mmCIF file of C-alpha atoms in Angstrom:
data_model
loop_
_atom_site.group_PDB
_atom_site.id
_atom_site.type_symbol
_atom_site.label_atom_id
_atom_site.label_comp_id
_atom_site.label_asym_id
_atom_site.label_seq_id
_atom_site.Cartn_x
_atom_site.Cartn_y
_atom_site.Cartn_z
ATOM 1 C CA MET A 1 -81.279 -177.749 -35.074
ATOM 2 C CA LEU A 2 -80.758 -179.372 -31.728
ATOM 3 C CA SER A 3 -83.352 -181.668 -30.207
ATOM 4 C CA SER A 4 -84.728 -180.749 -26.813
ATOM 5 C CA LEU A 5 -82.525 -183.456 -25.262
ATOM 6 C CA SER A 6 -79.443 -181.960 -26.920
ATOM 7 C CA LYS A 7 -80.378 -178.473 -25.742
ATOM 8 C CA GLN A 8 -80.930 -179.795 -22.226
ATOM 9 C CA ALA A 9 -77.533 -181.531 -22.271
ATOM 10 C CA LEU A 10 -75.777 -178.373 -23.463
ATOM 11 C CA ARG A 11 -77.467 -176.311 -20.734
ATOM 12 C CA GLN A 12 -76.345 -178.901 -18.164
ATOM 13 C CA MET A 13 -72.779 -178.784 -19.511
ATOM 14 C CA ALA A 14 -72.757 -174.999 -19.208
ATOM 15 C CA ARG A 15 -73.792 -175.224 -15.560
ATOM 16 C CA THR A 16 -71.491 -178.074 -14.519
ATOM 17 C CA THR A 17 -68.243 -177.712 -16.452
ATOM 18 C CA SER A 18 -65.236 -175.640 -15.545
ATOM 19 C CA VAL A 19 -65.201 -174.129 -19.050
ATOM 20 C CA ARG A 20 -66.925 -170.770 -18.675
ATOM 21 C CA PRO A 21 -67.632 -167.820 -20.953
ATOM 22 C CA SER A 22 -64.910 -165.265 -21.374
ATOM 23 C CA PRO A 23 -65.364 -162.237 -19.104
ATOM 24 C CA ARG A 24 -64.694 -159.885 -22.028
ATOM 25 C CA THR A 25 -66.400 -156.547 -21.700
ATOM 26 C CA PHE A 26 -66.778 -155.798 -25.405
ATOM 27 C CA THR A 27 -69.654 -158.232 -25.909
ATOM 28 C CA THR A 28 -72.456 -156.636 -27.892
ATOM 29 C CA LYS A 29 -75.417 -155.821 -25.677
ATOM 30 C CA GLY A 30 -78.059 -158.519 -25.978
ATOM 31 C CA PHE A 31 -75.617 -161.257 -26.956
ATOM 32 C CA ALA A 32 -74.167 -163.630 -24.406
ATOM 33 C CA PRO A 33 -70.427 -164.293 -24.679
ATOM 34 C CA PRO A 34 -69.535 -167.577 -26.381
ATOM 35 C CA ARG A 35 -69.187 -170.765 -24.370
ATOM 36 C CA LEU A 36 -66.361 -173.124 -25.271
ATOM 37 C CA PHE A 37 -66.594 -176.891 -24.829
ATOM 38 C CA ASN A 38 -63.754 -179.337 -25.374
ATOM 39 C CA TYR A 39 -64.226 -182.716 -27.054
ATOM 40 C CA GLU A 40 -64.274 -184.666 -23.808
ATOM 41 C CA THR A 41 -67.049 -182.502 -22.356
ATOM 42 C CA ILE A 42 -69.171 -182.881 -25.469
ATOM 43 C CA VAL A 43 -68.900 -186.675 -25.737
ATOM 44 C CA ALA A 44 -69.540 -187.033 -21.997
ATOM 45 C CA ASN A 45 -72.812 -185.106 -22.269
ATOM 46 C CA LEU A 46 -74.236 -185.828 -25.723
ATOM 47 C CA THR A 47 -75.100 -189.238 -27.132
ATOM 48 C CA VAL A 48 -75.084 -190.534 -30.679
ATOM 49 C CA ALA A 49 -78.890 -190.681 -30.401
ATOM 50 C CA ASP A 50 -78.935 -186.930 -29.634
ATOM 51 C CA ALA A 51 -76.825 -186.291 -32.715
ATOM 52 C CA ILE A 52 -78.993 -188.482 -34.960
ATOM 53 C CA THR A 53 -82.172 -186.743 -33.799
ATOM 54 C CA SER A 54 -80.642 -183.315 -34.366
ATOM 55 C CA VAL A 55 -79.393 -184.225 -37.855
ATOM 56 C CA GLU A 56 -82.806 -185.673 -38.788
ATOM 57 C CA GLU A 57 -84.523 -182.469 -37.620
ATOM 58 C CA ALA A 58 -82.039 -180.338 -39.552
ATOM 59 C CA PHE A 59 -82.576 -182.310 -42.791
ATOM 60 C CA ALA A 60 -86.360 -182.100 -42.315
ATOM 61 C CA SER A 61 -86.015 -178.302 -42.066
ATOM 62 C CA LEU A 62 -83.804 -178.300 -45.162
ATOM 63 C CA ALA A 63 -86.436 -180.291 -47.094
ATOM 64 C CA LYS A 64 -89.054 -177.690 -46.091
ATOM 65 C CA GLY A 65 -86.858 -174.860 -47.450
ATOM 66 C CA LYS A 66 -86.228 -173.378 -43.987
ATOM 67 C CA VAL A 67 -82.424 -173.612 -44.090
ATOM 68 C CA ASP A 68 -79.969 -171.065 -45.452
ATOM 69 C CA VAL A 69 -76.721 -172.812 -46.386
ATOM 70 C CA PRO A 70 -74.389 -170.513 -48.345
ATOM 71 C CA MET A 71 -71.757 -171.920 -50.668
ATOM 72 C CA PRO A 72 -68.603 -172.993 -48.812
ATOM 73 C CA MET A 73 -65.594 -170.721 -48.997
ATOM 74 C CA HIS A 74 -62.162 -172.146 -49.751
ATOM 75 C CA ILE A 75 -58.833 -170.406 -49.196
ATOM 76 C CA THR A 76 -55.642 -171.881 -50.624
ATOM 77 C CA ILE A 77 -52.532 -171.086 -48.580
ATOM 78 C CA ASP A 78 -49.446 -171.105 -50.772
ATOM 79 C CA GLU A 79 -46.198 -172.398 -49.360
ATOM 80 C CA SER A 80 -43.976 -169.681 -47.941
ATOM 81 C CA ALA A 81 -41.380 -169.259 -45.212
ATOM 82 C CA ASN A 82 -44.226 -168.587 -42.751
ATOM 83 C CA ALA A 83 -46.989 -170.979 -43.745
ATOM 84 C CA GLY A 84 -48.380 -173.575 -46.103
ATOM 85 C CA PRO A 85 -49.010 -175.222 -48.200
ATOM 86 C CA GLY A 86 -52.525 -175.843 -46.905
ATOM 87 C CA ASP A 87 -56.206 -175.051 -47.166
ATOM 88 C CA CYS A 88 -58.882 -173.344 -45.096
ATOM 89 C CA HIS A 89 -62.578 -174.164 -45.504
ATOM 90 C CA ILE A 90 -65.396 -172.017 -44.104
ATOM 91 C CA LYS A 91 -68.979 -173.272 -44.027
ATOM 92 C CA GLY A 92 -72.118 -172.063 -42.321
ATOM 93 C CA GLY A 93 -75.841 -172.405 -41.967
ATOM 94 C CA TYR A 94 -78.964 -171.076 -40.338
ATOM 95 C CA ILE A 95 -82.361 -172.695 -39.731
ATOM 96 C CA SER A 96 -85.161 -170.132 -39.939
ATOM 97 C CA GLY A 97 -86.722 -169.354 -36.581
ATOM 98 C CA THR A 98 -83.882 -170.704 -34.460
ATOM 99 C CA PRO A 99 -81.966 -168.484 -32.027
ATOM 100 C CA THR A 100 -78.517 -169.385 -33.386
ATOM 101 C CA PHE A 101 -76.535 -170.018 -36.542
ATOM 102 C CA THR A 102 -73.406 -172.104 -37.102
ATOM 103 C CA VAL A 103 -70.088 -171.364 -38.790
ATOM 104 C CA LYS A 104 -67.316 -173.947 -39.152
ATOM 105 C CA VAL A 105 -63.729 -173.029 -39.919
ATOM 106 C CA ALA A 106 -61.356 -175.892 -40.715
ATOM 107 C CA THR A 107 -57.719 -175.886 -41.744
ATOM 108 C CA VAL A 108 -56.450 -178.965 -43.548
ATOM 109 C CA SER A 109 -53.455 -180.268 -45.465
ATOM 110 C CA PHE A 110 -50.773 -178.393 -43.509
ATOM 111 C CA TYR A 111 -48.587 -181.499 -43.633
ATOM 112 C CA LYS A 112 -45.356 -179.599 -42.958
ATOM 113 C CA ASN A 113 -46.704 -178.840 -39.468
ATOM 114 C CA ALA A 114 -45.553 -182.308 -38.434
ATOM 115 C CA GLU A 115 -41.959 -181.047 -38.660
ATOM 116 C CA LYS A 116 -42.884 -178.544 -35.918
ATOM 117 C CA GLY A 117 -44.803 -181.024 -33.803
ATOM 118 C CA LEU A 118 -48.154 -179.510 -34.824
ATOM 119 C CA PRO A 119 -51.231 -181.238 -36.275
ATOM 120 C CA PRO A 120 -51.828 -180.954 -40.049
ATOM 121 C CA GLY A 121 -55.316 -179.555 -39.481
ATOM 122 C CA SER A 122 -57.672 -178.061 -36.961
ATOM 123 C CA GLY A 123 -61.132 -176.571 -36.765
ATOM 124 C CA ILE A 124 -63.748 -174.753 -34.751
ATOM 125 C CA PHE A 125 -67.531 -174.438 -34.769
ATOM 126 C CA CYS A 126 -68.984 -171.067 -33.804
#
C-alpha cells in the first residue's frame, strides 16, 4: 500500500514525465491503460522514506489479515537451442480495499545470455 506521499509522487510523475500510457484501443472499459516508469524516473521522484512508510503500512495490513498473497509460482526453463537454462518467478499480492493489486514477473539465472550481450535476468511489476 502506498503512503499518501508516494501516491502524490506517482501522480506527479505521470503528469511530468515523457513516459505516457499506451494509446491502445483494446483497454477494457473502466480501466485506465498502464503507465510505465523507468528506474531513473522512479528514483528521482520517490525517496527511501516513501518506500519505508509504504512497506510499514503493507506489513501492518498483512498483520491485520487484510492482504492476499498467493504462493509464488516458479517455472524452470530447460536448456535448449532457443532458451535456458533459467528460471521465471511470478509473485503477486492485493491489500483489501485498495484500488490496485501487484504482480511481479522476474527471470533469473539465464547466464548464457551473456554470450549474446544480454543480461542474465530481468523483471517487471504490474
